Amino acid sequence: MSTTTPPSPPQRLAALPCHTSNKLRNYTPIQSFNRKDFSIRCEFENSQRWTVGCVSGTDPIHIILKPPSIPMTSAAVLGSSGKNSKRVCLFYCNEMKDLAERIASQSDAIELRNITWRTFEDGFPNLFISNAHGIRGQHVAFLASFNSPGVIFEQLSVIYALPKLFVSSFTLVLPFFPTGTSERMEDEGDVATAFTLARILSNTPVPRGGPTSLVIFDIHALQERFYFGDNILPCFESGIPLLLNRLQQLPDSDNIVCAKVREGDQRIVRIKEGDPAGRHVVIVDDLVQSGGTLTECQKVLAKHGAQKISAYVTHGIFPNRSWQRFSHDKGGSPENGMTYFWITDSCPQTVKEVKDKKPFEVLSLAAPIAAALQI
C-alpha cells in the first residue's frame, strides 16, 4: 500500500523591513509560507512592487529581495548614449558639485552648467549665471541643498531666476526637504515651517513649458504634498530601492519590523513582529539627526538575540557630528556597533565627514536623479 508523505507545516517568517519611515507603512506581511513556494509583496507609495525569494535549504533562511524591472525612463538614462533622451542643462550649488558630477556621468544627455557664487562686502549674494542666453529653449534643472538657513536665500535667488530665462522647462532637485519634520501644529503658536518653505517654493516663476517640477527624496510626511501650490509639481522619489539593491549583495538579508512610538517626551521602542534571534536586522528610517531612536532600536534588537544590526537612512543629517556615536561591529557585538550604516549623498557635509569611516557606506542618488530628470 502506497503512502503519501504529509506536507511540511508552514514556517513563520519575520516581517520585513525594520522601519519607522512613512514610505514603508503599506507593507503587508504574510503570516506563513512554505519553503518551496512563497512570495511577499512590499508596496511603496509609487506603487512599485518588490518580490522576495527564498533560498531553500539554509538555516537561517536567506531572504533575497528582487526589484521590479527598471522603468523605461530609468533604463534610458542609465544605458543611453543620449540620442533619444531629453537633453538637460544641470546647474548646481557648490555643496552639490560632487553629486552633480555623478549625475552627469549617468547620461550624455545631462550637461553641467556653471554659476558663480560670490558675496558683496555686506555679505549678501553676488551671483552670476554663465551663458544665460545659451539656455533659452532648453530643459534646465537646478540641484539644490538647503543644508542650513544661511544658504537658502542665495539658492532661492537662482531658483527664481532660471525659469525666467526663457527655458523650455525647469526642474528643481532638492533631495532633502529640511523642514519636513516641522509639518504640523500641536499647540497654539507652533509654526509649521514645512508649510512656509513649500509656499516659498510654490512661488517659483512658471517657465514657458508649464509648472516647475520639484524632485524630493523620502519626504518626512506624505501629507506635505498638499502644502505646495499649483505653480509647482512635487515628484516624490525614494532611496529605498538603492537599499534593496545593496541588500541583494549580502548573504544574510533577513529583516524584522521595528516601530518608533513617542509618548510625550519618552521614546519607546517595541518589536512588533518577528524574531530577531540569530539574524541580521536592518533598521530603516527616512532620516537621522541625533540617532537616539536608532540606538534604542539597536539595544532592544541586540537584547533579543540579533546576530548583526545595520541601519539605513536616506538623509544622514547628524548635527554636531552625532554620527560619531555609531561604532563599527566587527563581529559579535551588535549591542555596541553597527555592521553597516547606509546613507545617501543627500546631505553632502555628512558624506564628507563619514567618508571611509566604518560602518558608514554611501549609496548615491545619482542614478535615480538622472532618471527623474527624464520625466
PDB file of C-alpha atoms in Angstrom, residues 248-358:
ATOM      1  CA  GLN A 248      20.802  41.689  -2.658  1.00  0.00           C
ATOM      2  CA  GLN A 249      24.580  41.570  -2.357  1.00  0.00           C
ATOM      3  CA  LEU A 250      24.510  40.427   1.280  1.00  0.00           C
ATOM      4  CA  PRO A 251      24.467  36.733   2.212  1.00  0.00           C
ATOM      5  CA  ASP A 252      22.040  37.372   5.089  1.00  0.00           C
ATOM      6  CA  SER A 253      19.175  39.754   4.463  1.00  0.00           C
ATOM      7  CA  ASP A 254      16.543  38.617   6.942  1.00  0.00           C
ATOM      8  CA  ASN A 255      14.521  41.524   8.273  1.00  0.00           C
ATOM      9  CA  ILE A 256      12.255  42.465  11.131  1.00  0.00           C
ATOM     10  CA  VAL A 257       9.778  45.217  11.881  1.00  0.00           C
ATOM     11  CA  CYS A 258      10.745  47.830  14.468  1.00  0.00           C
ATOM     12  CA  ALA A 259       8.415  50.705  15.361  1.00  0.00           C
ATOM     13  CA  LYS A 260       9.144  54.062  16.947  1.00  0.00           C
ATOM     14  CA  VAL A 261       6.466  55.232  19.370  1.00  0.00           C
ATOM     15  CA  ARG A 262       6.562  58.567  21.169  1.00  0.00           C
ATOM     16  CA  GLU A 263       4.582  59.216  24.325  1.00  0.00           C
ATOM     17  CA  GLY A 264       5.228  62.784  25.428  1.00  0.00           C
ATOM     18  CA  ASP A 265       8.968  63.207  25.825  1.00  0.00           C
ATOM     19  CA  GLN A 266       9.564  59.478  26.083  1.00  0.00           C
ATOM     20  CA  ARG A 267      10.928  57.369  23.261  1.00  0.00           C
ATOM     21  CA  ILE A 268       9.568  53.819  23.416  1.00  0.00           C
ATOM     22  CA  VAL A 269      10.786  51.114  21.049  1.00  0.00           C
ATOM     23  CA  ARG A 270       8.982  47.802  20.691  1.00  0.00           C
ATOM     24  CA  ILE A 271       9.476  44.803  18.433  1.00  0.00           C
ATOM     25  CA  LYS A 272       6.127  44.420  16.678  1.00  0.00           C
ATOM     26  CA  GLU A 273       6.661  41.256  14.639  1.00  0.00           C
ATOM     27  CA  GLY A 274       9.248  38.576  14.019  1.00  0.00           C
ATOM     28  CA  ASP A 275      12.107  37.037  15.964  1.00  0.00           C
ATOM     29  CA  PRO A 276      15.492  38.757  15.551  1.00  0.00           C
ATOM     30  CA  ALA A 277      17.432  35.933  17.214  1.00  0.00           C
ATOM     31  CA  GLY A 278      20.370  34.852  15.039  1.00  0.00           C
ATOM     32  CA  ARG A 279      19.511  37.216  12.212  1.00  0.00           C
ATOM     33  CA  HIS A 280      20.941  40.270  10.501  1.00  0.00           C
ATOM     34  CA  VAL A 281      18.454  43.050  11.228  1.00  0.00           C
ATOM     35  CA  VAL A 282      18.291  46.232   9.151  1.00  0.00           C
ATOM     36  CA  ILE A 283      16.652  49.306  10.688  1.00  0.00           C
ATOM     37  CA  VAL A 284      15.172  51.647   8.063  1.00  0.00           C
ATOM     38  CA  ASP A 285      14.165  55.279   8.533  1.00  0.00           C
ATOM     39  CA  ASP A 286      13.805  58.351   6.352  1.00  0.00           C
ATOM     40  CA  LEU A 287      16.289  60.482   8.297  1.00  0.00           C
ATOM     41  CA  VAL A 288      18.505  60.575  11.358  1.00  0.00           C
ATOM     42  CA  GLN A 289      19.541  63.515  13.487  1.00  0.00           C
ATOM     43  CA  SER A 290      20.934  62.702  16.932  1.00  0.00           C
ATOM     44  CA  GLY A 291      20.470  58.964  16.350  1.00  0.00           C
ATOM     45  CA  GLY A 292      18.676  58.383  19.649  1.00  0.00           C
ATOM     46  CA  THR A 293      15.879  56.288  18.175  1.00  0.00           C
ATOM     47  CA  LEU A 294      18.297  54.116  16.204  1.00  0.00           C
ATOM     48  CA  THR A 295      20.438  53.373  19.241  1.00  0.00           C
ATOM     49  CA  GLU A 296      17.339  52.441  21.242  1.00  0.00           C
ATOM     50  CA  CYS A 297      16.280  50.064  18.453  1.00  0.00           C
ATOM     51  CA  GLN A 298      19.780  48.646  18.389  1.00  0.00           C
ATOM     52  CA  LYS A 299      19.738  47.914  22.133  1.00  0.00           C
ATOM     53  CA  VAL A 300      16.331  46.207  22.009  1.00  0.00           C
ATOM     54  CA  LEU A 301      17.239  44.076  18.991  1.00  0.00           C
ATOM     55  CA  ALA A 302      20.584  43.035  20.480  1.00  0.00           C
ATOM     56  CA  LYS A 303      18.841  42.130  23.733  1.00  0.00           C
ATOM     57  CA  HIS A 304      16.543  39.824  21.762  1.00  0.00           C
ATOM     58  CA  GLY A 305      19.429  37.994  20.129  1.00  0.00           C
ATOM     59  CA  ALA A 306      20.080  39.769  16.820  1.00  0.00           C
ATOM     60  CA  GLN A 307      23.351  38.475  15.376  1.00  0.00           C
ATOM     61  CA  LYS A 308      24.052  41.614  13.326  1.00  0.00           C
ATOM     62  CA  ILE A 309      22.412  45.030  13.282  1.00  0.00           C
ATOM     63  CA  SER A 310      22.629  47.536  10.430  1.00  0.00           C
ATOM     64  CA  ALA A 311      20.779  50.761   9.631  1.00  0.00           C
ATOM     65  CA  TYR A 312      19.673  52.728   6.590  1.00  0.00           C
ATOM     66  CA  VAL A 313      18.516  56.351   6.400  1.00  0.00           C
ATOM     67  CA  THR A 314      18.023  58.357   3.242  1.00  0.00           C
ATOM     68  CA  HIS A 315      19.076  61.601   4.921  1.00  0.00           C
ATOM     69  CA  GLY A 316      22.007  61.458   7.317  1.00  0.00           C
ATOM     70  CA  ILE A 317      21.742  64.881   8.930  1.00  0.00           C
ATOM     71  CA  PHE A 318      23.833  64.217  12.051  1.00  0.00           C
ATOM     72  CA  PRO A 319      24.043  67.728  13.556  1.00  0.00           C
ATOM     73  CA  ASN A 320      27.087  68.364  15.749  1.00  0.00           C
ATOM     74  CA  ARG A 321      28.828  65.296  14.272  1.00  0.00           C
ATOM     75  CA  SER A 322      26.406  62.979  16.069  1.00  0.00           C
ATOM     76  CA  TRP A 323      27.409  60.210  13.631  1.00  0.00           C
ATOM     77  CA  GLN A 324      30.352  59.611  15.935  1.00  0.00           C
ATOM     78  CA  ARG A 325      28.115  57.756  18.382  1.00  0.00           C
ATOM     79  CA  PHE A 326      27.845  54.854  15.888  1.00  0.00           C
ATOM     80  CA  SER A 327      30.776  52.477  16.027  1.00  0.00           C
ATOM     81  CA  HIS A 328      31.578  49.523  13.790  1.00  0.00           C
ATOM     82  CA  ASP A 329      30.711  45.985  14.865  1.00  0.00           C
ATOM     83  CA  LYS A 330      33.476  43.775  13.513  1.00  0.00           C
ATOM     84  CA  GLY A 331      31.548  40.718  14.655  1.00  0.00           C
ATOM     85  CA  GLY A 332      29.907  39.510  17.838  1.00  0.00           C
ATOM     86  CA  SER A 333      28.991  42.844  19.457  1.00  0.00           C
ATOM     87  CA  PRO A 334      25.724  44.052  17.896  1.00  0.00           C
ATOM     88  CA  GLU A 335      24.790  45.886  21.089  1.00  0.00           C
ATOM     89  CA  ASN A 336      27.856  48.117  20.710  1.00  0.00           C
ATOM     90  CA  GLY A 337      28.141  48.687  16.973  1.00  0.00           C
ATOM     91  CA  MET A 338      26.556  48.520  13.533  1.00  0.00           C
ATOM     92  CA  THR A 339      27.631  46.111  10.811  1.00  0.00           C
ATOM     93  CA  TYR A 340      26.613  48.653   8.156  1.00  0.00           C
ATOM     94  CA  PHE A 341      25.163  52.143   8.317  1.00  0.00           C
ATOM     95  CA  TRP A 342      23.918  53.172   4.872  1.00  0.00           C
ATOM     96  CA  ILE A 343      23.143  56.765   3.972  1.00  0.00           C
ATOM     97  CA  THR A 344      22.666  58.554   0.646  1.00  0.00           C
ATOM     98  CA  ASP A 345      24.513  61.635  -0.595  1.00  0.00           C
ATOM     99  CA  SER A 346      21.510  63.930   0.001  1.00  0.00           C
ATOM    100  CA  CYS A 347      23.445  65.703   2.800  1.00  0.00           C
ATOM    101  CA  PRO A 348      26.873  66.483   1.298  1.00  0.00           C
ATOM    102  CA  GLN A 349      28.537  67.682   4.507  1.00  0.00           C
ATOM    103  CA  THR A 350      27.819  64.377   6.238  1.00  0.00           C
ATOM    104  CA  VAL A 351      29.159  62.442   3.249  1.00  0.00           C
ATOM    105  CA  LYS A 352      32.484  64.260   3.569  1.00  0.00           C
ATOM    106  CA  GLU A 353      32.665  63.629   7.311  1.00  0.00           C
ATOM    107  CA  VAL A 354      31.955  59.881   7.213  1.00  0.00           C
ATOM    108  CA  LYS A 355      33.981  59.076   4.109  1.00  0.00           C
ATOM    109  CA  ASP A 356      35.985  55.860   4.589  1.00  0.00           C
ATOM    110  CA  LYS A 357      34.737  55.547   8.173  1.00  0.00           C
ATOM    111  CA  LYS A 358      33.082  52.248   9.045  1.00  0.00           C
TER     112      LYS A 358
END
